mmCIF file of C-alpha atoms in Angstrom:
data_model
loop_
_atom_site.group_PDB
_atom_site.id
_atom_site.type_symbol
_atom_site.label_atom_id
_atom_site.label_comp_id
_atom_site.label_asym_id
_atom_site.label_seq_id
_atom_site.Cartn_x
_atom_site.Cartn_y
_atom_site.Cartn_z
ATOM 1 C CA LEU A 161 103.188 109.723 82.503
ATOM 2 C CA ALA A 162 105.369 112.362 80.875
ATOM 3 C CA GLU A 163 108.115 109.778 80.294
ATOM 4 C CA LYS A 164 105.591 107.362 78.790
ATOM 5 C CA LYS A 165 104.310 110.092 76.495
ATOM 6 C CA ALA A 166 107.862 110.974 75.484
ATOM 7 C CA ARG A 167 108.607 107.324 74.683
ATOM 8 C CA GLU A 168 105.437 107.042 72.603
ATOM 9 C CA GLU A 169 106.341 110.195 70.714
ATOM 10 C CA ALA A 170 109.850 108.870 70.126
ATOM 11 C CA ILE A 171 108.428 105.580 68.833
ATOM 12 C CA ALA A 172 105.977 107.439 66.621
ATOM 13 C CA ALA A 173 108.856 109.525 65.290
ATOM 14 C CA GLU A 174 110.861 106.385 64.539
ATOM 15 C CA ILE A 175 107.870 104.851 62.774
ATOM 16 C CA ALA A 176 107.336 108.025 60.745
ATOM 17 C CA LYS A 177 111.045 108.097 59.880
ATOM 18 C CA ALA A 178 110.968 104.427 58.816
ATOM 19 C CA GLU A 179 107.852 105.023 56.721
ATOM 20 C CA ALA A 180 109.474 108.033 55.062
ATOM 21 C CA GLU A 181 112.607 106.015 54.310
ATOM 22 C CA ALA A 182 110.502 103.155 52.927
ATOM 23 C CA LYS A 183 108.566 105.600 50.758
ATOM 24 C CA ALA A 184 111.789 107.190 49.505
ATOM 25 C CA LEU A 185 113.241 103.761 48.792
ATOM 26 C CA ALA A 186 110.101 102.725 46.912
ATOM 27 C CA GLU A 187 110.209 105.931 44.862
ATOM 28 C CA LYS A 188 113.893 105.380 44.104
ATOM 29 C CA LYS A 189 113.194 101.800 43.044
ATOM 30 C CA ALA A 190 110.293 102.933 40.864
ATOM 31 C CA LYS A 191 112.529 105.521 39.194
ATOM 32 C CA GLU A 192 115.265 102.924 38.622
ATOM 33 C CA GLU A 193 112.723 100.515 37.138
ATOM 34 C CA ALA A 194 111.371 103.267 34.898
ATOM 35 C CA ILE A 195 114.905 104.113 33.750
ATOM 36 C CA ALA A 196 115.658 100.416 33.149
ATOM 37 C CA ALA A 197 112.443 100.117 31.132
ATOM 38 C CA GLU A 198 113.415 103.153 29.054
ATOM 39 C CA ILE A 199 116.875 101.691 28.453
ATOM 40 C CA ALA A 200 115.390 98.327 27.440
ATOM 41 C CA LYS A 201 112.957 100.106 25.117
ATOM 42 C CA ALA A 202 115.769 102.132 23.564
ATOM 43 C CA GLU A 203 117.899 98.994 23.104
ATOM 44 C CA ALA A 204 114.967 97.163 21.495
ATOM 45 C CA GLU A 205 114.357 100.090 19.157
ATOM 46 C CA ALA A 206 118.067 100.267 18.291
ATOM 47 C CA LYS A 207 118.107 96.518 17.580
ATOM 48 C CA ALA A 208 114.994 96.783 15.407
ATOM 49 C CA LEU A 209 116.537 99.717 13.560
ATOM 50 C CA ALA A 210 119.772 97.786 12.998
ATOM 51 C CA GLU A 211 117.825 94.788 11.683
ATOM 52 C CA LYS A 212 115.791 97.063 9.410
ATOM 53 C CA LYS A 213 118.989 98.682 8.139
ATOM 54 C CA ALA A 214 120.598 95.284 7.515
ATOM 55 C CA LYS A 215 117.535 94.122 5.568
ATOM 56 C CA ALA A 216 117.526 97.331 3.562
ATOM 57 C CA GLU A 217 121.234 96.924 2.757
ATOM 58 C CA THR A 218 120.658 93.305 1.685
ATOM 59 C CA ALA A 219 117.726 94.359 -0.495
ATOM 60 C CA ALA A 220 119.788 97.183 -1.989
ATOM 61 C CA LYS A 221 122.614 94.747 -2.682
ATOM 62 C CA LYS A 222 120.219 92.364 -4.426
ATOM 63 C CA GLU A 223 118.718 95.210 -6.438
ATOM 64 C CA SER A 224 122.113 96.561 -7.489
ATOM 65 C CA THR A 225 123.182 93.052 -8.471
ATOM 66 C CA SER A 226 120.073 92.531 -10.560
ATOM 67 C CA LYS A 227 120.639 95.863 -12.318
ATOM 68 C CA ILE A 228 124.100 94.957 -13.642
ATOM 69 C CA VAL A 229 123.883 95.543 -17.372
ATOM 70 C CA MET A 230 126.283 93.943 -19.819
ATOM 71 C CA THR A 231 126.472 94.206 -23.547
ATOM 72 C CA PRO A 232 125.622 91.020 -25.450
ATOM 73 C CA GLU A 233 129.329 90.581 -26.148
ATOM 74 C CA GLU A 234 130.219 90.918 -22.442
ATOM 75 C CA ALA A 235 127.455 88.521 -21.427
ATOM 76 C CA ALA A 236 128.682 85.990 -23.999
ATOM 77 C CA ALA A 237 132.252 86.315 -22.703
ATOM 78 C CA VAL A 238 131.096 85.736 -19.097
ATOM 79 C CA GLU A 239 129.103 82.660 -20.119
ATOM 80 C CA LYS A 240 132.160 81.352 -21.955
ATOM 81 C CA ILE A 241 134.159 81.670 -18.715
ATOM 82 C CA ARG A 242 131.369 79.922 -16.806
ATOM 83 C CA LYS A 243 131.381 77.025 -19.303
ATOM 84 C CA ARG A 244 135.140 76.632 -18.898
ATOM 85 C CA GLY A 245 134.617 76.420 -15.144
ATOM 86 C CA ALA A 246 131.855 73.856 -15.593
ATOM 87 C CA TYR A 247 134.072 71.829 -17.929
ATOM 88 C CA GLU A 248 136.836 71.620 -15.289
ATOM 89 C CA PHE A 249 134.309 70.898 -12.544
ATOM 90 C CA TYR A 250 132.727 67.936 -14.333
ATOM 91 C CA ARG A 251 136.184 66.570 -15.074
ATOM 92 C CA GLY A 252 136.814 66.602 -11.309
ATOM 93 C CA ASN A 253 139.414 69.391 -11.529
ATOM 94 C CA TYR A 254 137.863 71.415 -8.721
ATOM 95 C CA LYS A 255 140.847 73.658 -8.014
ATOM 96 C CA ALA A 256 141.096 74.468 -11.709
ATOM 97 C CA ALA A 257 137.371 75.245 -11.910
ATOM 98 C CA LEU A 258 137.335 77.677 -8.993
ATOM 99 C CA PRO A 259 139.156 80.650 -10.649
ATOM 100 C CA PHE A 260 136.702 80.617 -13.551
ATOM 101 C CA TYR A 261 133.734 81.004 -11.202
ATOM 102 C CA PHE A 262 135.551 83.743 -9.279
ATOM 103 C CA GLU A 263 136.004 85.544 -12.587
ATOM 104 C CA VAL A 264 132.293 85.165 -13.376
ATOM 105 C CA LEU A 265 131.417 86.675 -9.984
ATOM 106 C CA LYS A 266 133.490 89.768 -10.785
ATOM 107 C CA HIS A 267 131.048 90.515 -13.590
ATOM 108 C CA LYS A 268 127.829 88.852 -12.431
ATOM 109 C CA ARG A 269 127.176 88.178 -8.744
ATOM 110 C CA ASP A 270 124.406 85.644 -9.154
ATOM 111 C CA ALA A 271 123.137 82.969 -6.770
ATOM 112 C CA GLU A 272 123.925 80.074 -9.110
ATOM 113 C CA SER A 273 127.606 81.030 -9.337
ATOM 114 C CA PHE A 274 127.890 81.351 -5.580
ATOM 115 C CA GLU A 275 126.253 77.940 -5.238
ATOM 116 C CA MET A 276 128.844 76.406 -7.579
ATOM 117 C CA VAL A 277 131.637 78.041 -5.578
ATOM 118 C CA GLY A 278 130.112 76.532 -2.445
ATOM 119 C CA ILE A 279 129.945 73.077 -4.021
ATOM 120 C CA ILE A 280 133.590 73.315 -5.112
ATOM 121 C CA PHE A 281 134.779 74.466 -1.691
ATOM 122 C CA GLU A 282 132.785 71.648 -0.086
ATOM 123 C CA LYS A 283 134.443 69.102 -2.376
ATOM 124 C CA LEU A 284 137.818 70.596 -1.432
ATOM 125 C CA ASN A 285 136.795 70.204 2.244
ATOM 126 C CA LYS A 286 136.986 73.943 2.859
ATOM 127 C CA LEU A 287 133.750 74.058 4.819
ATOM 128 C CA PRO A 288 133.844 77.649 6.183
ATOM 129 C CA ASP A 289 134.384 78.942 2.635
ATOM 130 C CA ALA A 290 131.648 76.657 1.325
ATOM 131 C CA TYR A 291 129.255 77.924 4.004
ATOM 132 C CA GLU A 292 129.998 81.557 3.132
ATOM 133 C CA ALA A 293 129.380 80.927 -0.567
ATOM 134 C CA TYR A 294 126.106 79.082 0.078
ATOM 135 C CA GLU A 295 124.988 81.914 2.349
ATOM 136 C CA HIS A 296 125.696 84.474 -0.380
ATOM 137 C CA ALA A 297 123.550 82.369 -2.692
ATOM 138 C CA PHE A 298 120.777 82.288 -0.081
ATOM 139 C CA GLU A 299 120.927 86.076 0.349
ATOM 140 C CA LEU A 300 120.586 86.440 -3.408
ATOM 141 C CA GLY A 301 117.383 84.414 -3.377
ATOM 142 C CA LEU A 302 118.484 80.772 -3.605
ATOM 143 C CA THR A 303 116.208 79.391 -0.884
ATOM 144 C CA THR A 304 115.919 75.910 -2.384
ATOM 145 C CA LYS A 305 115.759 72.792 -0.221
ATOM 146 C CA LYS A 306 119.242 71.824 -1.394
ATOM 147 C CA ASN A 307 120.797 75.136 -0.383
ATOM 148 C CA VAL A 308 119.201 75.369 3.067
ATOM 149 C CA ILE A 309 120.215 71.752 3.732
ATOM 150 C CA ASN A 310 123.798 72.571 2.757
ATOM 151 C CA LEU A 311 123.777 75.592 5.059
ATOM 152 C CA GLY A 312 122.283 73.611 7.928
ATOM 153 C CA LEU A 313 124.541 70.563 7.705
ATOM 154 C CA ILE A 314 127.745 72.541 7.157
ATOM 155 C CA GLY A 315 126.698 75.087 9.779
ATOM 156 C CA GLU A 316 126.561 72.287 12.351
ATOM 157 C CA LYS A 317 130.009 71.041 11.358
ATOM 158 C CA ILE A 318 131.664 74.459 11.698
ATOM 159 C CA GLY A 319 129.857 75.446 14.905
ATOM 160 C CA LYS A 320 127.383 78.030 13.582
ATOM 161 C CA TYR A 321 124.612 76.432 15.621
ATOM 162 C CA GLU A 322 122.064 79.260 15.794
ATOM 163 C CA LYS A 323 122.161 79.928 12.055
ATOM 164 C CA ALA A 324 122.292 76.223 11.238
ATOM 165 C CA GLN A 325 119.188 75.669 13.376
ATOM 166 C CA LYS A 326 117.322 78.303 11.364
ATOM 167 C CA TYR A 327 118.332 76.760 8.036
ATOM 168 C CA LEU A 328 117.545 73.215 9.182
ATOM 169 C CA GLU A 329 114.082 74.315 10.302
ATOM 170 C CA MET A 330 113.528 75.623 6.764
ATOM 171 C CA ALA A 331 114.796 72.331 5.370
ATOM 172 C CA ILE A 332 112.511 70.290 7.634
ATOM 173 C CA ASP A 333 109.547 72.396 6.515
ATOM 174 C CA LYS A 334 110.403 71.366 2.957
ATOM 175 C CA ASP A 335 111.230 67.719 3.776
ATOM 176 C CA PRO A 336 110.193 66.650 7.317
ATOM 177 C CA VAL A 337 111.439 63.051 7.073
ATOM 178 C CA ARG A 338 114.951 63.456 5.680
ATOM 179 C CA ALA A 339 116.943 61.598 8.319
ATOM 180 C CA ASP A 340 120.334 63.350 8.106
ATOM 181 C CA VAL A 341 118.659 66.763 8.347
ATOM 182 C CA VAL A 342 116.447 65.827 11.303
ATOM 183 C CA MET A 343 119.336 64.213 13.194
ATOM 184 C CA SER A 344 121.561 67.216 12.552
ATOM 185 C CA TYR A 345 118.772 69.433 13.878
ATOM 186 C CA ALA A 346 118.477 67.265 17.009
ATOM 187 C CA ARG A 347 122.249 67.419 17.600
ATOM 188 C CA ILE A 348 122.197 71.200 17.317
ATOM 189 C CA LEU A 349 119.374 71.439 19.856
ATOM 190 C CA ASP A 350 121.366 69.196 22.193
ATOM 191 C CA LYS A 351 124.552 71.231 21.746
ATOM 192 C CA GLN A 352 122.604 74.339 22.713
ATOM 193 C CA GLY A 353 121.389 72.745 25.952
ATOM 194 C CA GLU A 354 118.006 71.510 24.730
ATOM 195 C CA PHE A 355 118.438 67.789 25.381
ATOM 196 C CA LYS A 356 114.727 67.109 25.947
ATOM 197 C CA ALA A 357 113.700 68.862 22.728
ATOM 198 C CA ALA A 358 116.410 66.967 20.848
ATOM 199 C CA GLY A 359 115.079 63.679 22.201
ATOM 200 C CA GLU A 360 111.549 64.573 21.113
ATOM 201 C CA VAL A 361 112.757 65.372 17.592
ATOM 202 C CA LEU A 362 114.535 62.017 17.345
ATOM 203 C CA ALA A 363 111.479 60.199 18.715
ATOM 204 C CA ILE A 364 109.293 61.778 16.020
ATOM 205 C CA LEU A 365 111.786 60.703 13.340
ATOM 206 C CA ARG A 366 111.966 57.150 14.753
ATOM 207 C CA ASP A 367 108.176 56.798 14.922
ATOM 208 C CA SER A 368 107.476 58.348 11.516
ATOM 209 C CA THR A 369 109.786 56.182 9.405
ATOM 210 C CA THR A 370 109.401 52.619 8.187
ATOM 211 C CA SER A 371 113.149 52.294 7.621
ATOM 212 C CA TYR A 372 114.782 49.972 10.151
ATOM 213 C CA ALA A 373 118.180 51.593 9.513
ATOM 214 C CA ILE A 374 116.831 55.089 10.243
ATOM 215 C CA LYS A 375 115.055 53.871 13.390
ATOM 216 C CA LYS A 376 118.292 52.346 14.674
ATOM 217 C CA ALA A 377 120.282 55.449 13.745
ATOM 218 C CA ALA A 378 117.819 57.701 15.594
ATOM 219 C CA GLU A 379 117.919 55.450 18.657
ATOM 220 C CA ALA A 380 121.724 55.356 18.602
ATOM 221 C CA GLU A 381 121.879 59.155 18.314
ATOM 222 C CA TYR A 382 119.514 59.523 21.258
ATOM 223 C CA LEU A 383 121.457 57.077 23.445
ATOM 224 C CA LYS A 384 124.665 58.936 22.643
ATOM 225 C CA MET A 385 123.072 62.246 23.671
ATOM 226 C CA LYS A 386 121.549 60.677 26.782
ATOM 227 C CA LYS A 387 124.897 59.292 27.949
ATOM 228 C CA LYS A 388 126.567 62.653 27.431
ATOM 229 C CA HIS A 389 123.726 64.425 29.229
ATOM 230 C CA GLU A 390 123.867 62.055 32.210
ATOM 231 C CA GLN A 391 127.604 62.604 32.487
ATOM 232 C CA ALA A 392 127.050 66.353 32.409
ATOM 233 C CA VAL A 393 124.378 66.088 35.132
ATOM 234 C CA ALA A 394 126.755 64.023 37.277
ATOM 235 C CA THR A 395 129.435 66.706 37.019
ATOM 236 C CA GLY A 396 127.007 69.607 37.421
ATOM 237 C CA ALA A 397 127.610 70.843 33.865
ATOM 238 C CA ALA A 398 124.160 70.173 32.378
ATOM 239 C CA VAL A 399 122.004 73.169 31.520
ATOM 240 C CA ASP A 400 118.810 71.363 30.550
#
């Protein structure tokens, strides 16, 4: 009887020990989760602060640009330089036109001049430079359909998929049935592992147009994506 009692007490002690360890482990886990939550909160706040600072810097840059004051004589001289650049541009002398627009930007950093620089770089097939110029124009307020389309299409070509997706979404809001924009958007979704979403975008384009050529182009784009996706699935590389 004494031995039985001793065994029961030993078992009870083991149970109590296990319960204490489980409680300690649960408390430790709760503390770790609380710390992780605090870290995540701090990171989110830091990110929000960084974004707020970036927006404030962009706004300050725009404001300082808009406050550039030139005398009438200086403004006339800058416009004369701009006209010389335009003259060379419309003659097809793109390399000759570029320095004139660079000179204008030294005195007046305006969206229209950056857009012209972007157009010239694009014609010279210097796409990263064209993209940068178009983005400067966008930051200075040029949010036209033409500019966001340029940013989206060139962004796809140079691999800036996340930014290009944002610009193409803006472009589609402005013109939801422009085929090259919608297909570029679908390709970007596919390149980022969203094959199904890309297929849905192409299906909407195919079903919403009366153009036989666009329908065939959308179908061909989808079949190309599908083949690539199936190959990726077969090799275990697909993410969607």
